[in-house]
Tab-separated table of C-alpha atoms in Angstrom:
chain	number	residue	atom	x	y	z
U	204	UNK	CA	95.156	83.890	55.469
U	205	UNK	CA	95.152	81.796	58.600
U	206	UNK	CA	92.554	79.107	58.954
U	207	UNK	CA	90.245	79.001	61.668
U	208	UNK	CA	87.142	76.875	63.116
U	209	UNK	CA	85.965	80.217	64.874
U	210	UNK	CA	82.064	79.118	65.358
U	211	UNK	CA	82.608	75.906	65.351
U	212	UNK	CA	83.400	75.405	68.875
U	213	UNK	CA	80.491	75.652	70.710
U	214	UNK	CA	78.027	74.492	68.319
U	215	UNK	CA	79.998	71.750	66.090
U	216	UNK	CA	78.955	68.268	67.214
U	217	UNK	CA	82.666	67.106	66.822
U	218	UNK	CA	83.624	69.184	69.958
U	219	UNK	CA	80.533	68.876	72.117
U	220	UNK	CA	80.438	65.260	72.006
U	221	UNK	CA	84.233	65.086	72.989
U	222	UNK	CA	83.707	67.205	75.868
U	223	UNK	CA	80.622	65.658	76.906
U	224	UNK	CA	81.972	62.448	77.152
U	225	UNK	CA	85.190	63.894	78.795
U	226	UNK	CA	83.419	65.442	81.190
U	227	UNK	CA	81.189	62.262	81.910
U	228	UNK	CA	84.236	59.987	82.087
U	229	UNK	CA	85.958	62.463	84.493
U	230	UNK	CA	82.539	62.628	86.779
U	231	UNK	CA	81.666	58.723	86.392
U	232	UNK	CA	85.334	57.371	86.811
U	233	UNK	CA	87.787	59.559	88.981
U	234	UNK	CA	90.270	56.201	89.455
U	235	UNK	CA	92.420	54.669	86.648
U	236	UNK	CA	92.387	50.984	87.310
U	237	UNK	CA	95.703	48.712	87.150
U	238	UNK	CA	95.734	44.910	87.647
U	239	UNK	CA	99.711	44.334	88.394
U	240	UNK	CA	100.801	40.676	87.780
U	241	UNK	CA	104.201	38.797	88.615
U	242	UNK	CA	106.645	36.769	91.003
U	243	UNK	CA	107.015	37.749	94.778
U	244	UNK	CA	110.819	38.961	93.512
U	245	UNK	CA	109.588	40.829	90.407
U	246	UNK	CA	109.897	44.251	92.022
U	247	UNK	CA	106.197	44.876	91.653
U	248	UNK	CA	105.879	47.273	94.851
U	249	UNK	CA	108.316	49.187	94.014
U	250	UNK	CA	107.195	50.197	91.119
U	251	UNK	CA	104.024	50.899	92.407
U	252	UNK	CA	105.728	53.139	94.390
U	253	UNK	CA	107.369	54.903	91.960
U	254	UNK	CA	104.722	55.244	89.653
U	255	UNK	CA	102.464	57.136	92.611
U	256	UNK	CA	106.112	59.069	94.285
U	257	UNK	CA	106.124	57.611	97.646
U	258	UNK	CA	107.917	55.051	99.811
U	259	UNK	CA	105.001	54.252	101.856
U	260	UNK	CA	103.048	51.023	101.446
U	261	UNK	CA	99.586	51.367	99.620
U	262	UNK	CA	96.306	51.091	101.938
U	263	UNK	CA	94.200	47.786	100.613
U	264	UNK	CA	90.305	48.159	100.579
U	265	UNK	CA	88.243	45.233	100.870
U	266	UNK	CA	85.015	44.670	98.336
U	267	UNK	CA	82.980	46.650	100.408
U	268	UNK	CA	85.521	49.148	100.740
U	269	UNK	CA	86.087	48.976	103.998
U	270	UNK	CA	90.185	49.412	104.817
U	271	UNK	CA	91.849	45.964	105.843
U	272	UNK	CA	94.434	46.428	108.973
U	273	UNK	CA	98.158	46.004	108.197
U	274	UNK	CA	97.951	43.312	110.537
U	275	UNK	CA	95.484	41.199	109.236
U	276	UNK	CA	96.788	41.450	105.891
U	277	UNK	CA	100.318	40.124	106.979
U	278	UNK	CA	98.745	37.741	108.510
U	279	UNK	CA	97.072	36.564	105.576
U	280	UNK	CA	99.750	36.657	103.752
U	281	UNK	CA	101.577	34.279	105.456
U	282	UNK	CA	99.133	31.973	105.561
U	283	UNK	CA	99.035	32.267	101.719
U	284	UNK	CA	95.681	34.027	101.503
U	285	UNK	CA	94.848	36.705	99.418
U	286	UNK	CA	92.158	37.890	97.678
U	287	UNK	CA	92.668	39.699	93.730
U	288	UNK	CA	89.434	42.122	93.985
U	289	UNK	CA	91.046	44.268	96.837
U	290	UNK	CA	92.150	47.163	95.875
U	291	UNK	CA	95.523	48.937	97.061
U	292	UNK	CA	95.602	52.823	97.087
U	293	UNK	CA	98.419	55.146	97.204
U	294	UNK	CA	97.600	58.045	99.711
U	295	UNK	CA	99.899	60.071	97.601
U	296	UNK	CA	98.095	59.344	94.428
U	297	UNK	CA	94.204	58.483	95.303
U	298	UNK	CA	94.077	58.771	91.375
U	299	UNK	CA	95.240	54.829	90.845
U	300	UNK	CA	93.623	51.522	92.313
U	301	UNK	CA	95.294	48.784	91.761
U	302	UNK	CA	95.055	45.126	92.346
U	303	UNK	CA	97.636	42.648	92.869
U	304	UNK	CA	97.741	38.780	91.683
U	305	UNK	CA	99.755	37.781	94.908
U	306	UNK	CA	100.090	33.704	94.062
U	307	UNK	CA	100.390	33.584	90.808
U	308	UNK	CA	103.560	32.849	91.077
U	309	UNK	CA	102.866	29.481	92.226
U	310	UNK	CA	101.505	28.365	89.135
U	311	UNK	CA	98.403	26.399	90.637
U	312	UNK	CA	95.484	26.209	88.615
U	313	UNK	CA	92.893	27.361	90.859
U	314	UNK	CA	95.395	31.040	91.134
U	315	UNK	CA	95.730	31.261	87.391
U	316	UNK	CA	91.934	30.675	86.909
U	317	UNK	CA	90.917	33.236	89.385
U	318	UNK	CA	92.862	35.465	87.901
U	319	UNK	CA	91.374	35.026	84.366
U	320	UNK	CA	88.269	35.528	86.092
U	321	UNK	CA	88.995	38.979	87.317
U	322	UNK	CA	90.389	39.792	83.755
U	323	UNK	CA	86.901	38.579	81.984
U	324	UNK	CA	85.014	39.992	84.633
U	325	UNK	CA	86.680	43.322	84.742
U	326	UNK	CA	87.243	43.840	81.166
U	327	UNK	CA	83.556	43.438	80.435
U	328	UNK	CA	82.111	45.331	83.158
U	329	UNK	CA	79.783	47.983	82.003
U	330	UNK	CA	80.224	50.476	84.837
U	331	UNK	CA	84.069	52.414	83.476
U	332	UNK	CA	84.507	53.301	87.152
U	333	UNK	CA	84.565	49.209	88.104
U	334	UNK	CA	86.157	48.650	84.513
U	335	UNK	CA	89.930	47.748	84.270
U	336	UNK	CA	91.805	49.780	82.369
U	337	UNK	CA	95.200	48.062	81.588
U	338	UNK	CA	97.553	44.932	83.047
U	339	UNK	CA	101.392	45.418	84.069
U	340	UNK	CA	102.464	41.964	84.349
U	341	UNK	CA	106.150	42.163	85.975
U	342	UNK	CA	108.829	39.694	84.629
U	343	UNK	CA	112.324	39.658	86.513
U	344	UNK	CA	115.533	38.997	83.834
U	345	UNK	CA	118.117	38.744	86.760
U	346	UNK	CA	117.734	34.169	85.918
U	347	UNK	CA	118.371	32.496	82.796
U	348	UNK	CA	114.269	31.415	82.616
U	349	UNK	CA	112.690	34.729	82.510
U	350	UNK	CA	109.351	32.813	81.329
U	351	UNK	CA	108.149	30.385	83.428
U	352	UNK	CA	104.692	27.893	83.312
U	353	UNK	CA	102.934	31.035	84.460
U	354	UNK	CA	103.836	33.374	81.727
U	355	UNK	CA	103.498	30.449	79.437
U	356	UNK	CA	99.714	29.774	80.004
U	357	UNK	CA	98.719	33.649	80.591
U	358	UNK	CA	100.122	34.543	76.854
U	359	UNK	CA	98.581	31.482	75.519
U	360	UNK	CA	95.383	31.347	77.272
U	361	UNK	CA	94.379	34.795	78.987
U	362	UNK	CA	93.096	37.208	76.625
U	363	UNK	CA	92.354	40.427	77.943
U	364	UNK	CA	89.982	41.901	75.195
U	365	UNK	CA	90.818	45.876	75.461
U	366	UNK	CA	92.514	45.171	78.220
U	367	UNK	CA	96.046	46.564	76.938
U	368	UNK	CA	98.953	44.110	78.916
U	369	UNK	CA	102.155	45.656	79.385
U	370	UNK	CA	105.183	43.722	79.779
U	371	UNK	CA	107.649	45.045	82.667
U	372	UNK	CA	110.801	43.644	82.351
U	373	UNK	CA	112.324	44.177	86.009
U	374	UNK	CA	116.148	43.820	87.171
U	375	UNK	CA	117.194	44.476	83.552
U	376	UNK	CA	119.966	46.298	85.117
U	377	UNK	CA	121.551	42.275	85.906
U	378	UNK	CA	121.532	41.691	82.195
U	379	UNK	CA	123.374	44.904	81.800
U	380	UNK	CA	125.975	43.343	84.128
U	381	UNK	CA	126.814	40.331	82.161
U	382	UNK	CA	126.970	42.145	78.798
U	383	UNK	CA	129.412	44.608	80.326
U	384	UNK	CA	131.683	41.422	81.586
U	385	UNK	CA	131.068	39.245	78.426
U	386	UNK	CA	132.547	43.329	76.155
U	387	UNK	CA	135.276	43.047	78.738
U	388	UNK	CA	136.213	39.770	77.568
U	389	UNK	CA	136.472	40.235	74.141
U	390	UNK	CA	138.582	43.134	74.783
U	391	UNK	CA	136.848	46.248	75.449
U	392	UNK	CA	138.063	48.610	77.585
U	393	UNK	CA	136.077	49.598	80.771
U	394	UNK	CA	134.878	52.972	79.293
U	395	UNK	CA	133.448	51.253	75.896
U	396	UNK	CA	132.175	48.196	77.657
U	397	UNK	CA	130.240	50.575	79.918
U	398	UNK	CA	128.987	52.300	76.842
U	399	UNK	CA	128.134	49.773	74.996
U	400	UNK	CA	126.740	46.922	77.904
U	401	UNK	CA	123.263	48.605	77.848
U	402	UNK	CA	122.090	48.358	74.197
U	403	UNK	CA	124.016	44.661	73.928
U	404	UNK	CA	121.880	43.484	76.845
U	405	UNK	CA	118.915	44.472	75.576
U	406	UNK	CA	119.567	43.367	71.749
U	407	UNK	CA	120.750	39.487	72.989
U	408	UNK	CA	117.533	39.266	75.635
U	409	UNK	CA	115.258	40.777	72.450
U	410	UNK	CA	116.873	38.011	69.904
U	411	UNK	CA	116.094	35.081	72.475
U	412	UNK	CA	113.500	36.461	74.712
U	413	UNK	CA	111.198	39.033	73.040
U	414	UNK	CA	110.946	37.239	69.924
U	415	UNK	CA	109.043	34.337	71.880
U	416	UNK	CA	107.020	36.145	73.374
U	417	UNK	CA	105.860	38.158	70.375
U	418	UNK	CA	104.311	34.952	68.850
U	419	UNK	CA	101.823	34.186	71.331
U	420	UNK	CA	98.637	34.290	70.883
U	421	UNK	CA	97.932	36.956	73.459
U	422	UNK	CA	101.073	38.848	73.345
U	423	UNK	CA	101.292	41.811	75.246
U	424	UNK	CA	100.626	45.465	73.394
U	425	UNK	CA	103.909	47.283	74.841
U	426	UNK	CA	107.180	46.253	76.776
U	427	UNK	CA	109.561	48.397	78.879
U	428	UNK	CA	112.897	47.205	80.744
U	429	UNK	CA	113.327	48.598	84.122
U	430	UNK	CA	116.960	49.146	85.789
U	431	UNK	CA	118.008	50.256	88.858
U	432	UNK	CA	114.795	50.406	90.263
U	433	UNK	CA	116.021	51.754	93.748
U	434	UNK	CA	117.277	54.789	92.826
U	435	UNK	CA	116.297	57.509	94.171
U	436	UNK	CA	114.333	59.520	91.911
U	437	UNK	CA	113.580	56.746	89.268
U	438	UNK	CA	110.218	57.754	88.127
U	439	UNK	CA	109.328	54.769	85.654
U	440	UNK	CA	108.698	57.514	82.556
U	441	UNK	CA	109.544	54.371	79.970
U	442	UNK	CA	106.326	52.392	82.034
U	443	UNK	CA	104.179	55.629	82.013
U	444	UNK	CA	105.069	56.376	78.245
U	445	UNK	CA	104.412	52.905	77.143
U	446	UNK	CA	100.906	52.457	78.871
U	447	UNK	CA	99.525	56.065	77.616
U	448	UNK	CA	100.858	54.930	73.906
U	449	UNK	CA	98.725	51.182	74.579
U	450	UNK	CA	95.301	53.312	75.276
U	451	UNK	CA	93.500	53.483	71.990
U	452	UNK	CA	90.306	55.261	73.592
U	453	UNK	CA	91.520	58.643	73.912
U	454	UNK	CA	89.729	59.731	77.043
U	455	UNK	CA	90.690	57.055	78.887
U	456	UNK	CA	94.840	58.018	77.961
U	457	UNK	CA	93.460	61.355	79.117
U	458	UNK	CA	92.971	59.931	82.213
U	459	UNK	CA	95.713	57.855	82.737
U	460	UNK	CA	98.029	60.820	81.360
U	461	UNK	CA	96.474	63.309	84.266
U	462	UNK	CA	96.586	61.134	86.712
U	463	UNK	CA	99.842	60.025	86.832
U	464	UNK	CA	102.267	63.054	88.069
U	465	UNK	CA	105.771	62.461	87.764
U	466	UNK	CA	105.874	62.813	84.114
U	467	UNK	CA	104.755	66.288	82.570
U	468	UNK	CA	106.613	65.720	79.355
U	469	UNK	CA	104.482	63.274	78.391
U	470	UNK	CA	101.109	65.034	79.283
U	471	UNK	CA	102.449	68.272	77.549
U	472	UNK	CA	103.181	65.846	74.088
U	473	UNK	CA	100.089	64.062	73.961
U	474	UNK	CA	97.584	67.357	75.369
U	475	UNK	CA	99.365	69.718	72.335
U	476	UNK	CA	99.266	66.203	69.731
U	477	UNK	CA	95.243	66.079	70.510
U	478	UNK	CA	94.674	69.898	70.156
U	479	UNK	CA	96.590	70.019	66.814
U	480	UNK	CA	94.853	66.839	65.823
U	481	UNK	CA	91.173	68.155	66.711
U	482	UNK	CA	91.530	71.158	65.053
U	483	UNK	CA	93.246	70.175	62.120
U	484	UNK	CA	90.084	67.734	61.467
U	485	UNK	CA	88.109	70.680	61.978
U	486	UNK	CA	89.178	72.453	59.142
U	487	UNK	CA	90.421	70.009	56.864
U	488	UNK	CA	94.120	70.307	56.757
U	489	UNK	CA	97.047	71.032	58.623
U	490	UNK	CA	97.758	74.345	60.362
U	491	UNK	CA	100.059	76.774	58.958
U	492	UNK	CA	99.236	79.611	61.019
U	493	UNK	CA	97.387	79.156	64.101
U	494	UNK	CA	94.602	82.011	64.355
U	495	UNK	CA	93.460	83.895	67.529
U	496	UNK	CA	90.417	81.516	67.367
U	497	UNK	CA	91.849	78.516	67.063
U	498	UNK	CA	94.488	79.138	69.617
U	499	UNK	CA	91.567	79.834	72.089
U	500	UNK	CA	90.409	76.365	71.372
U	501	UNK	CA	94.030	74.746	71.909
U	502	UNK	CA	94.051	76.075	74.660
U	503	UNK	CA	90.851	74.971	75.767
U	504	UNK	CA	91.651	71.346	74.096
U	505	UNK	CA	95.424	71.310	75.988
U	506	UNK	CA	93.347	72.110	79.646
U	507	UNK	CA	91.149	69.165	79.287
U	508	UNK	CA	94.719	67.322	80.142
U	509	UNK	CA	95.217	69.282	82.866
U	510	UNK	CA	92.047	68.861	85.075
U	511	UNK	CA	93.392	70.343	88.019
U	512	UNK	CA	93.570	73.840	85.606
U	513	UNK	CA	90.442	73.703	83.996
């Protein structure tokens, strides 16, 4: 006989208190909210750009949400100004705010405290919509001091509470370069070195690199290396899969998940994991047979991913 939580659906707390605070988080907080961190060279707009499938720059809001001229922001820019609560929008994916720590690089102390002062501030504000909802912080591999003072004191002195940080390691693809002349050296041919150049890059940086960073005290919750970045039709999946997998609260993955549209795969996986999941703690066990009920509530479960469907 095939289980089923037919009558639970509509009157089992378990459900309506998933939906309603589904459907409250989708009402209250529309935007999914990224603080981006690294060097002028780390490749940061580009990836941007990736992530939200466009070549065109973003269009920066002030605090009052008023939109800054192109202009004035260059301007600004070159006189080294810039301010860490304006928010840059993708026009082809209104879904994603993000902010930009433009100086950081520099290492001063007055940049690296205003940024922990967006983090705290962020991170503990009560309103989700105004609430920041992860940290990409960009590191470029293509020198032989990946980590510099920055990285140094943000990992050792920046906590982020939920805040999950994701480490982007950008340029990777230089890495890849010297492994594939250091295999031709030792006597690989072209074909094998080729093989072979990715997966030795990234074992050597791991066993120098990775391992340092991993004993911080605010080491970051994923990592992803990025190569050759401008390609055309590079879609940063590894970055996407990496952040939704960070996101313990499972509404705000949802979110993150839905609004991001170059990956499918990964909003099909994690849509069919949390209607299997839900409905196996319905009923107390896993599914052998999925009934007519319960594959109306899949169903119903999987659209919740898809909000443009349901």
């Amino acid at each position: 006989m095939s289980e089923s939580i037919s009558g639970t659906t509509s009157e089992d707390p378990l459900f309506n208190l998933d939906d309603e605070k589904t459907d409250w988080i989708r009402s209250a907080c529309r935007r999914f909210r990224i603080l981006i961190i690294g060097r002028a060279n780390a490749g940061k707009t580009t990836i941007l750009q990736k992530v939200c499938n466009t070549t065109e720059l973003p269009v920066v809001y002030n605090t009052e949400g008023k939109e800054i001229d192109p202009v004035i922001l260059e301007a600004s820019a070159s006189r080294g100004l810039h301010n860490i609560e304006d928010e840059m929008v993708f026009k082809s994916n209104p879904g994603f705010v993000f902010h930009d720590s433009r100086g950081f690089e520099a290492g001063g102390i007055e940049e690296l405290n205003k940024v922990k002062l967006f983090i705290e501030s962020r991170s503990k504000e009560a309103w989700l919509p105004n609430k920041l909802h992860a940290i990409w912080y960009c590191i470029p591999v293509d020198d032989s001091r990946p980590f510099t003072t920055a990285e140094n004191w943000f990992f050792s002195e920046c906590g982020t509470g939920e805040v999950p940080v994701i480490v982007i390691f950008t340029k990777f693809d230089a890495l890849d370069t010297k492994a594939f002349i250091a295999l031709r050296k030792e006597g690989k041919s072209r074909i094998e070195a080729r093989e072979l150049a990715s997966q030795c890059a990234v074992s050597s940086f791991e066993e120098v690199h990775l391992e340092t960073l991993s004993t911080f005290p605010y080491s970051p919750k994923g990592h992803v290396y990025l190569r050759n970045m401008n390609k055309e039709g590079y879609d940063c999946g590894d970055l996407v899969e990496q952040t939704a997998a960070a996101l313990d609260d499972e509404t705000l993955r949802q979110l993150f998940v839905s609004t991001q549209r170059n990956n499918l795969e990964v909003c099909i996986r994690y849509a069919l994991e949390s209607a299997l999941g839900t409905i196996e703690q319905g009923i107390g066990k896993p599914i052998k047979i999925v009934s007519e009920d319960n594959f109306k509530e899949m169903i119903r479960i999987i659209l919740r991913w898809f909000p443009q469907y349901s």
